[in-house]
Tab-separated table of C-alpha atoms (C1' of nucleotides) in Angstrom:
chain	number	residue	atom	x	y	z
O	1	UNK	CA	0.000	0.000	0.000
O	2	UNK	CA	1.589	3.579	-0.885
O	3	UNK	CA	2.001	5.893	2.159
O	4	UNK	CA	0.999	9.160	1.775
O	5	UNK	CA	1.289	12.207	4.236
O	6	UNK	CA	-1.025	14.840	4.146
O	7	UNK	CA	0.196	18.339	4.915
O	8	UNK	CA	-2.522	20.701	6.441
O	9	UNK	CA	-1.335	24.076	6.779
O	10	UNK	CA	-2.174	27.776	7.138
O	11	UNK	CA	-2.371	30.978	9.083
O	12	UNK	CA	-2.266	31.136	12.718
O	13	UNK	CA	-6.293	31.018	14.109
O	14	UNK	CA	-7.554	30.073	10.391
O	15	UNK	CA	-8.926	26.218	12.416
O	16	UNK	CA	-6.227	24.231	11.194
O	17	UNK	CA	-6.383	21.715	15.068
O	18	UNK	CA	-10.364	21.423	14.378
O	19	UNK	CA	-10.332	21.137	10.793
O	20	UNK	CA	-7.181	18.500	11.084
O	21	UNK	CA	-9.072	16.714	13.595
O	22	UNK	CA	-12.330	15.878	11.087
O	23	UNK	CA	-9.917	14.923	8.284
O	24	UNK	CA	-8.088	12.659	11.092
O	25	UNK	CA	-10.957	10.965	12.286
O	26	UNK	CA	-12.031	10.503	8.995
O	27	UNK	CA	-9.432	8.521	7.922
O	28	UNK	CA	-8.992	6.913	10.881
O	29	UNK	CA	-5.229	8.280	11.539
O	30	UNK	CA	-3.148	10.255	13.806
O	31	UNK	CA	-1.605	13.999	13.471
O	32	UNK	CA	1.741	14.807	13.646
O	33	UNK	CA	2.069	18.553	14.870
O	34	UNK	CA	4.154	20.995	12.736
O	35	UNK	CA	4.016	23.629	15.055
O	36	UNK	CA	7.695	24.714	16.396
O	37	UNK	CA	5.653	26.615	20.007
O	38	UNK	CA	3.288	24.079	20.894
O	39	UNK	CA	5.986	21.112	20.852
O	40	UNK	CA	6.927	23.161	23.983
O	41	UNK	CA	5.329	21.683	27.169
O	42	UNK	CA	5.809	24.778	29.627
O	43	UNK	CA	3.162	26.816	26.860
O	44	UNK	CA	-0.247	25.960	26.264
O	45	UNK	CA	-2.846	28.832	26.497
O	46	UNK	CA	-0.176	31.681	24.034
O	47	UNK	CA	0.676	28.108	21.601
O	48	UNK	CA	-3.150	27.428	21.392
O	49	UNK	CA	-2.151	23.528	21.520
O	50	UNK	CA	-5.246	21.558	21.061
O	51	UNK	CA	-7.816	21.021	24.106
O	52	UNK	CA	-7.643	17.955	26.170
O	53	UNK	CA	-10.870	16.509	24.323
O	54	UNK	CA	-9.317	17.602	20.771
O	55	UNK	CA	-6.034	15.181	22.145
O	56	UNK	CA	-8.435	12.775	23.707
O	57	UNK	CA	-10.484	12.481	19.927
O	58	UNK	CA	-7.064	12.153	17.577
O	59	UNK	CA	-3.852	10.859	18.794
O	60	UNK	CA	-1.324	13.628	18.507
O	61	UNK	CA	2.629	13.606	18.541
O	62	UNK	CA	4.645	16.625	18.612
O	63	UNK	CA	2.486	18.646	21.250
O	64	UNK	CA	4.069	19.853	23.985
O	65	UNK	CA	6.694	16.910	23.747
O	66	UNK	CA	9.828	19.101	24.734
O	67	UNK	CA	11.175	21.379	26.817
O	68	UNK	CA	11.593	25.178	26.285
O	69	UNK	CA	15.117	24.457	27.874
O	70	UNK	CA	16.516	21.999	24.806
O	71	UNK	CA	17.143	24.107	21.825
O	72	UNK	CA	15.133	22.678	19.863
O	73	UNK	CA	15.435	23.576	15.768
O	74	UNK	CA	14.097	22.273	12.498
O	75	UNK	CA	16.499	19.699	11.719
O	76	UNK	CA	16.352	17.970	15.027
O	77	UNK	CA	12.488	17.711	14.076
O	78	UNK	CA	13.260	16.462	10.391
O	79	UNK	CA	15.102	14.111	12.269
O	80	UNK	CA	12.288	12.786	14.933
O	81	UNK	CA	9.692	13.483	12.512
O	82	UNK	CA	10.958	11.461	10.199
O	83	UNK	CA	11.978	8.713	12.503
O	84	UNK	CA	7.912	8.562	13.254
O	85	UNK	CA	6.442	8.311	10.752
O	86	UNK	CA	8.640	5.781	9.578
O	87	UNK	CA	6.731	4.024	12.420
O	88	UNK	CA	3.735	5.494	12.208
O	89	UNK	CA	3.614	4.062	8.088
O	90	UNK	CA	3.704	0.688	9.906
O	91	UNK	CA	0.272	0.526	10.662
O	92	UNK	CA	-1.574	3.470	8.781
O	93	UNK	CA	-1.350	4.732	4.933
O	94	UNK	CA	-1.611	7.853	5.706
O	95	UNK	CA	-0.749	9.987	7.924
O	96	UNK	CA	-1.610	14.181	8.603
O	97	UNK	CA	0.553	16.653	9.482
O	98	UNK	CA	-1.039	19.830	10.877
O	99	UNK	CA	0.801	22.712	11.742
O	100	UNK	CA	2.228	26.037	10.693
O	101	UNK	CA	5.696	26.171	11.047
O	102	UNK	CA	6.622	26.267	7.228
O	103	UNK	CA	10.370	25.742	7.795
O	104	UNK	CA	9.131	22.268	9.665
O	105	UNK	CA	6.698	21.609	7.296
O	106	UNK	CA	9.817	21.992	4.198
O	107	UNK	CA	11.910	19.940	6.463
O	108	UNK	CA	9.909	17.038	6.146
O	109	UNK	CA	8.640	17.720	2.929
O	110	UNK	CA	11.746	18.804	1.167
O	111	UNK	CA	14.844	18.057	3.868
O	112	UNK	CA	17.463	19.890	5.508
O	113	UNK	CA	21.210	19.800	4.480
O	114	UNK	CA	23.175	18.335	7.144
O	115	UNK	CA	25.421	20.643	9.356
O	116	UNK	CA	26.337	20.746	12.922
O	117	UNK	CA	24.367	22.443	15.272
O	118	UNK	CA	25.393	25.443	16.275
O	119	UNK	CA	27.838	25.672	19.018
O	120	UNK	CA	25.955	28.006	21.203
O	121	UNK	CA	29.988	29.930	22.635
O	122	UNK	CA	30.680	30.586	19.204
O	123	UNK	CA	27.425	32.123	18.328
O	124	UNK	CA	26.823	34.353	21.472
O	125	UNK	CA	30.665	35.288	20.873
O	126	UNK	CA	29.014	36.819	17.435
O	127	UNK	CA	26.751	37.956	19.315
O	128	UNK	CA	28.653	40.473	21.065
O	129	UNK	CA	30.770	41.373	17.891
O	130	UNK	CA	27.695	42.620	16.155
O	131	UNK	CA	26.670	44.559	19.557
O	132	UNK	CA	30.279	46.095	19.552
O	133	UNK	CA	31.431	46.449	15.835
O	134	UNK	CA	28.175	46.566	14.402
O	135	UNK	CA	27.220	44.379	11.377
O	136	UNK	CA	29.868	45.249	8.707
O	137	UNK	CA	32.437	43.651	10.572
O	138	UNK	CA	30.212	40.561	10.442
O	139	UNK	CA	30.174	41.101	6.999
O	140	UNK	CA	33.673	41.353	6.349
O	141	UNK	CA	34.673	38.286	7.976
O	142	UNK	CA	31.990	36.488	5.553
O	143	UNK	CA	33.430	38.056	2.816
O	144	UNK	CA	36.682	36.117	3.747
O	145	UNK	CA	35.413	32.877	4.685
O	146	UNK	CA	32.748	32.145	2.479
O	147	UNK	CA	32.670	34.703	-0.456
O	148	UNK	CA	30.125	32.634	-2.506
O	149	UNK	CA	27.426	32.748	0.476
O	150	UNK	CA	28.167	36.368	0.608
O	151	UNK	CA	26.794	36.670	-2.420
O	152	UNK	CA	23.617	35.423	-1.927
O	153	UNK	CA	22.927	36.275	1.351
O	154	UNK	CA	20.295	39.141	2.948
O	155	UNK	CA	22.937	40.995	3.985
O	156	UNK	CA	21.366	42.988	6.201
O	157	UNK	CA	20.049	39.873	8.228
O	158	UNK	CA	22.232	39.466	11.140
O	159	UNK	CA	21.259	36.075	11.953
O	160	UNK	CA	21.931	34.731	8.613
O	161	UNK	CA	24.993	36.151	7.854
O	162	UNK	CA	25.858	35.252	12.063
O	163	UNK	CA	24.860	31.402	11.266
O	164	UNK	CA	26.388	31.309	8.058
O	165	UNK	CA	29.865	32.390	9.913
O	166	UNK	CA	29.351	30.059	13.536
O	167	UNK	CA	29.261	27.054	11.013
O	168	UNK	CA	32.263	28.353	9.132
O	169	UNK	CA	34.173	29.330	11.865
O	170	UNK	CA	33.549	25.492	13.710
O	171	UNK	CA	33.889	23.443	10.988
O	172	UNK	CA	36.800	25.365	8.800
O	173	UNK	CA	34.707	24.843	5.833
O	174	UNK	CA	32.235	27.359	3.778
O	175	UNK	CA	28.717	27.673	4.906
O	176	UNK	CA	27.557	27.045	1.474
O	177	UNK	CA	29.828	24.040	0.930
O	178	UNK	CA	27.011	22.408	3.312
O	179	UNK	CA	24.268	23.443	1.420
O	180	UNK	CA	22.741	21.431	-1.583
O	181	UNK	CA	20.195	23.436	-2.364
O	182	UNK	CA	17.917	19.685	-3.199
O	183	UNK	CA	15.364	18.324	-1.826
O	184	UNK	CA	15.386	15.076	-0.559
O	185	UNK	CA	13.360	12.186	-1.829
O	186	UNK	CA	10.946	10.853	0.936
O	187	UNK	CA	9.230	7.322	1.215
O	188	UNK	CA	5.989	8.321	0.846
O	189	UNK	CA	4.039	10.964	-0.987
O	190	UNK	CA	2.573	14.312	-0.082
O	191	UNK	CA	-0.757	16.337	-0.676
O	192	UNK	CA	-0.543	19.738	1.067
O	193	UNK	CA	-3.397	21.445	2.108
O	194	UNK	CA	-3.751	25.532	3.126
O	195	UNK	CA	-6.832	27.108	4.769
O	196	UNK	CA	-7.531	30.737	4.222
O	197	UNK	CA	-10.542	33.213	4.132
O	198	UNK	CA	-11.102	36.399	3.900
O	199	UNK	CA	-8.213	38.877	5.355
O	200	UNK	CA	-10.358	40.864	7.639
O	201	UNK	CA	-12.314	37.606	9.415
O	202	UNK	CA	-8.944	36.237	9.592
O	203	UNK	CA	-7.871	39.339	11.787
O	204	UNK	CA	-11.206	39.138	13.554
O	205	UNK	CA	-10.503	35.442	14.491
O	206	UNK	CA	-7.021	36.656	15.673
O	207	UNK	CA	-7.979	39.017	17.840
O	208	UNK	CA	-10.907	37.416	19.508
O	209	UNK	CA	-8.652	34.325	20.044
O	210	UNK	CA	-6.197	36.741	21.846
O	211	UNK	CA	-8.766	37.976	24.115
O	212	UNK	CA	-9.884	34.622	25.174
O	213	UNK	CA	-6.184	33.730	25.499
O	214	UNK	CA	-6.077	36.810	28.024
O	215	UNK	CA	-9.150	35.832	30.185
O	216	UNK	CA	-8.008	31.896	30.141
O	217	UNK	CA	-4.882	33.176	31.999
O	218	UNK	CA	-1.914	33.929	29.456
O	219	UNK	CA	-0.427	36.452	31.402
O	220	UNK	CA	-0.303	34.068	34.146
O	221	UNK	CA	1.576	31.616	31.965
O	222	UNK	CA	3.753	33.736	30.811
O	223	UNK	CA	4.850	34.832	34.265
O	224	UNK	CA	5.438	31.435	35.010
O	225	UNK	CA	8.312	31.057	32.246
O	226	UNK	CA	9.478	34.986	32.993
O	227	UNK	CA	12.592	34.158	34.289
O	228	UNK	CA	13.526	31.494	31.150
O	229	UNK	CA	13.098	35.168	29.036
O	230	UNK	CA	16.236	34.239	27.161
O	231	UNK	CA	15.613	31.324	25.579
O	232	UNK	CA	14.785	31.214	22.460
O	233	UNK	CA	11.644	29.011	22.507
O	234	UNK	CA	10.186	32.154	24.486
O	235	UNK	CA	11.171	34.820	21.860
O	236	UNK	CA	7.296	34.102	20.948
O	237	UNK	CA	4.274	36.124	19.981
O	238	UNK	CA	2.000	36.057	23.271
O	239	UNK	CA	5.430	35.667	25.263
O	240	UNK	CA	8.118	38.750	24.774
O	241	UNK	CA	4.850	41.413	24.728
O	242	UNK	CA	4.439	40.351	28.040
O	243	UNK	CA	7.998	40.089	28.933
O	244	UNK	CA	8.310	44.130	27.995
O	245	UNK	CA	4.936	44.497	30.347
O	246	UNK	CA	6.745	42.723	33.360
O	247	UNK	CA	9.945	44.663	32.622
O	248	UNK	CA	8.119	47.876	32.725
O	249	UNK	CA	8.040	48.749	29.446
O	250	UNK	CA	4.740	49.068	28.191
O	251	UNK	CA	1.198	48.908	29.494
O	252	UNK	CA	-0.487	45.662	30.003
O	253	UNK	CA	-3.290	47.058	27.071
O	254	UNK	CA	-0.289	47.747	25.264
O	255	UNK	CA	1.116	44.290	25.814
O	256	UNK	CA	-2.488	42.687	24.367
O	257	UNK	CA	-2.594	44.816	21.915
O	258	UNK	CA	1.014	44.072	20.616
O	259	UNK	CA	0.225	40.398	20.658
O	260	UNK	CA	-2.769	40.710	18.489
O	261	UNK	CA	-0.801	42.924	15.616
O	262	UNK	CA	1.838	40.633	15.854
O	263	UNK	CA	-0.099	37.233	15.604
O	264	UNK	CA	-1.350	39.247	11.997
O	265	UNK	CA	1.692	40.057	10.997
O	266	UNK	CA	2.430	36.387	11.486
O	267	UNK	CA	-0.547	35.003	9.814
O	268	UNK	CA	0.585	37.445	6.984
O	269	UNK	CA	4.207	35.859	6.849
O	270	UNK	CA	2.445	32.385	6.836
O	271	UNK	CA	0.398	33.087	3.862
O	272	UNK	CA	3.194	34.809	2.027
O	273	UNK	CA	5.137	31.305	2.758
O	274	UNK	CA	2.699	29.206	1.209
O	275	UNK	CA	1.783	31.267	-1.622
O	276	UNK	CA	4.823	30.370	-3.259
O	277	UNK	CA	4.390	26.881	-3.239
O	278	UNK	CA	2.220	25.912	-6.075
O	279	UNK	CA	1.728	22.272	-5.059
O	280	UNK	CA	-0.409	23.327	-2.044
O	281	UNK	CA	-4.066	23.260	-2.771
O	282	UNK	CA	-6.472	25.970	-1.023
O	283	UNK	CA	-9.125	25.463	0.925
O	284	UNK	CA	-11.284	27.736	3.311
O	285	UNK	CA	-11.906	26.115	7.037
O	286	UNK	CA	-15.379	25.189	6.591
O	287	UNK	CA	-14.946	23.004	3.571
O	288	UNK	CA	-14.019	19.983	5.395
O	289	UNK	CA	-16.027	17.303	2.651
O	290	UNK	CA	-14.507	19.430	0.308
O	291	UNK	CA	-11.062	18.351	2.008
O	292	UNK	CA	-11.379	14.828	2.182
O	293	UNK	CA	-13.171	14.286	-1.431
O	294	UNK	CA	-9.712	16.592	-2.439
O	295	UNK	CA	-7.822	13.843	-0.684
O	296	UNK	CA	-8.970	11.171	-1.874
O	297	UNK	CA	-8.880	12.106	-5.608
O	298	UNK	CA	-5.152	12.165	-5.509
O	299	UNK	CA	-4.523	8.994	-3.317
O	300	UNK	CA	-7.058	7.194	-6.561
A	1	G	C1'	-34.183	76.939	15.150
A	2	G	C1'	-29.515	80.497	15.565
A	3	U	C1'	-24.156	81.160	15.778
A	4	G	C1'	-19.298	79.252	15.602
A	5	C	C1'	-15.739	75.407	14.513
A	6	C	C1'	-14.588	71.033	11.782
A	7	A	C1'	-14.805	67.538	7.296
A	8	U	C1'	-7.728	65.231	3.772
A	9	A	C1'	-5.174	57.520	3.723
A	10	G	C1'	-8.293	52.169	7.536
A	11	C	C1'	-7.435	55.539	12.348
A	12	U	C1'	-5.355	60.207	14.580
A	13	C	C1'	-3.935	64.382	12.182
A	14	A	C1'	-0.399	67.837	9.257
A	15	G	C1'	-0.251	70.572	4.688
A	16	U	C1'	-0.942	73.068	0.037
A	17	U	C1'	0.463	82.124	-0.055
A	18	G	C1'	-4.391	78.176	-5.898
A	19	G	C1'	-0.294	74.032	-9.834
A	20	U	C1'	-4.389	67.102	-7.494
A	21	A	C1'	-0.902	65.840	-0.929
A	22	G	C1'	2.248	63.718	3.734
A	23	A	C1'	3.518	61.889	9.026
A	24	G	C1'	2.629	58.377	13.056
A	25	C	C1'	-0.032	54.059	13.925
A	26	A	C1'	-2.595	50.288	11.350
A	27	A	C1'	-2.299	47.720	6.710
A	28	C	C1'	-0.152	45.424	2.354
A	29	G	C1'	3.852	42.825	-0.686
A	30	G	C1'	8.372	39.917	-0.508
A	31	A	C1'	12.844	36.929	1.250
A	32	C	C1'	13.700	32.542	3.968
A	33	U	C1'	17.588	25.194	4.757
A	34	G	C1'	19.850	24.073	12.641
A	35	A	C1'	16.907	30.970	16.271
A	36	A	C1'	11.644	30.170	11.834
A	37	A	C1'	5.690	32.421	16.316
A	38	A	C1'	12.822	33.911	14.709
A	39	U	C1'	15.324	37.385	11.483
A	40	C	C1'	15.410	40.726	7.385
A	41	C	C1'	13.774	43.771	3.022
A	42	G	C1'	10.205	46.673	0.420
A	43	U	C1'	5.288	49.601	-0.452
A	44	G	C1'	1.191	55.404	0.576
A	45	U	C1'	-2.928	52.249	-0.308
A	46	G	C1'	-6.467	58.984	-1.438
A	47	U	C1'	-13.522	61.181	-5.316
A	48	C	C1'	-8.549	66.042	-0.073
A	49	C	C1'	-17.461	65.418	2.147
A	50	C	C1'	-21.074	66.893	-2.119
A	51	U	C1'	-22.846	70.562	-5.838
A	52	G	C1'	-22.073	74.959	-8.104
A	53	G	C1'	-19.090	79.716	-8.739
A	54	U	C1'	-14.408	82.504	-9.580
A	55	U	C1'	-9.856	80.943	-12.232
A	56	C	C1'	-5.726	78.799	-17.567
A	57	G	C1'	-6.047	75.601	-13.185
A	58	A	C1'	-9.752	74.568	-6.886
A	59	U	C1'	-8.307	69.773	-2.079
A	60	U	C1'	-7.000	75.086	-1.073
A	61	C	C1'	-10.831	81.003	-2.291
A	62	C	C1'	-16.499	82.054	-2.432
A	63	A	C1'	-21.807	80.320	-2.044
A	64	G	C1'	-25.189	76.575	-1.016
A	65	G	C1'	-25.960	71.604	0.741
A	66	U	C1'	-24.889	67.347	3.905
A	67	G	C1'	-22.706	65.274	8.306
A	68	G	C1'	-20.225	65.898	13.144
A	69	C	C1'	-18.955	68.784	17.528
A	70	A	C1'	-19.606	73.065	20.744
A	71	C	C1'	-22.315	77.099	22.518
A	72	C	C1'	-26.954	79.968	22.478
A	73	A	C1'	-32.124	79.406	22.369
RNA sequence: GGUGCCAUAGCUCAGUUGGUAGAGCAACGGACUGAAAAUCCGUGUGUCCCUGGUUCGAUUCCAGGUGGCACCA
């Protein structure tokens, strides 16, 4: 029997958890999260993981499964991920992934070139160097050690032209001599589904989620993680705006308000991700027969 | 009902001594391979309330209208 995984995608608050869960049930299969915040299990209410009767209806892996404190990245999930569903293609034919983490979702989908991890000295050493010599002297040093990157690169991105440079410096070899710019073949096949609607109920949906996120106790939560504010699993919409309240920065109305323009902003950056990928079919939330009939077509 | 003030971008407002306009916020578009809910780049999106008048030319000046606010009745 061919395995197929089934990508269901979108903008933060479009529905993909309920939606996923219909198409799950359905056909009588499990979800694998794609979500790089609610694999964290100190966040729940600002990662909008699924309620405890959504998890008790589907099986789901991936949801709040590690700890803010790991430094976690996309290639160690391309690495579990995989490793799962190679398992999880034991027993069922296919298999959906829900979630909107697009660089996850391309890791599985498409694969990540292999490179060390960062080492963490070398990359808060950069750190510094761009707080103290600004970002040209970042640049320079690219120039010398991998010239063909610095072509390519944003170079006014710090943190690309900072990784490109810890990996150079720690392995003595080019960035770009580690990238293959290929996707990897995978051992089963994938349909990708995107939800969308209109722009303005999508910002509606935002915001009203936000508010219920305040009354069921997100400032709470993030209180509770305050003193982890440096990690990077916190550097989160619905975390940092609350982080600058604590810290005295801004107003707590301030801090709400912040998280709802920046959960659009993300939705935004979602969509823009996806548009580009012409495999992905669209589909707005309520169009669930719509979904599976879709589905099924291609696995005929 | 009378008088005064106001009407310009999605919002708050600036401005044009008459040559069709700009800030903040919001918004929109894009990039993306070990930080990705991160990080970075780009974009004013406009019947200047409506109708007439004056003028080569009106968003700007004048008249009337409409709407809002304030005060007086």
């Amino acid at each position: 029997m061919p395995k197929t995984l089934v990508v269901l995608t979108g903008p933060t608050g479009i529905g993909k958890t309920s939606v996923g869960i219909k198409i799950a049930q359905h056909f009588n299969t499990e979800i694998v999260s794609s979500d790089s915040r609610q694999i964290y299990k100190e966040l729940s209410i600002g990662t909008a993981v699924p309620s405890k009767e959504e998890l008790r209806t589907v099986l789901h892996h991936f949801i709040q499964s590690h700890s803010i404190t790991e430094n976690y990245n996309a290639s160690r999930y391309e690495t579990e991920a995989l490793n799962l569903l190679e398992d999880l293609f034991k027993k069922k034919d296919i298999i959906l992934m829900v979630g909107g983490s697009m660089l996850y979702i391309d890791a599985i989908c498409k694969g990540i070139d292999i490179m060390p991890d960062a080492d963490q000295e070398i990359r808060a050493s950069l750190k510094k160097e761009l707080e103290t010599n600004g970002l040209e002297s970042l640049r320079l040093q690219l120039k010398t050690l991998d010239p063909e990157y610095y072509k390519s690169v944003d170079l006014k991105n710090p943190n690309r032209i900072i990784h490109a440079l810890e990996i150079s410096i720690q392995t003595g070899k080019p960035y770009s001599s580690f990238r293959s710019n290929k996707a990897k073949s995978r051992p089963f096949s994938i349909i990708k589904i995107a939800l969308n609607c209109n722009r303005e109920i999508l910002h509606n949906r935002i915001n009203q989620r936000v508010e219920k996120m305040v009354e069921a106790g997100l400032e709470a939560e993030a209180r509770s993680v305050y003193t982890q504010k440096h990690l990077n699993a916190l550097n989160t919409v619905g975390y940092r705006e609350w982080f600058a309240h604590f810290d005295g920065e801004i107003t707590r109305e301030k801090a709400i308000e912040l998280i709802k323009r920046n959960s659009r902003r993300y939705a935004r950056k979602q969509i823009t991700w996806v548009r580009k990928d012409e495999t992905v079919k669209w589909f707005s939330p309520d169009q669930v027969k719509e979904i599976i009939e879709y589905i099924e077509a291609q696995i005929k």
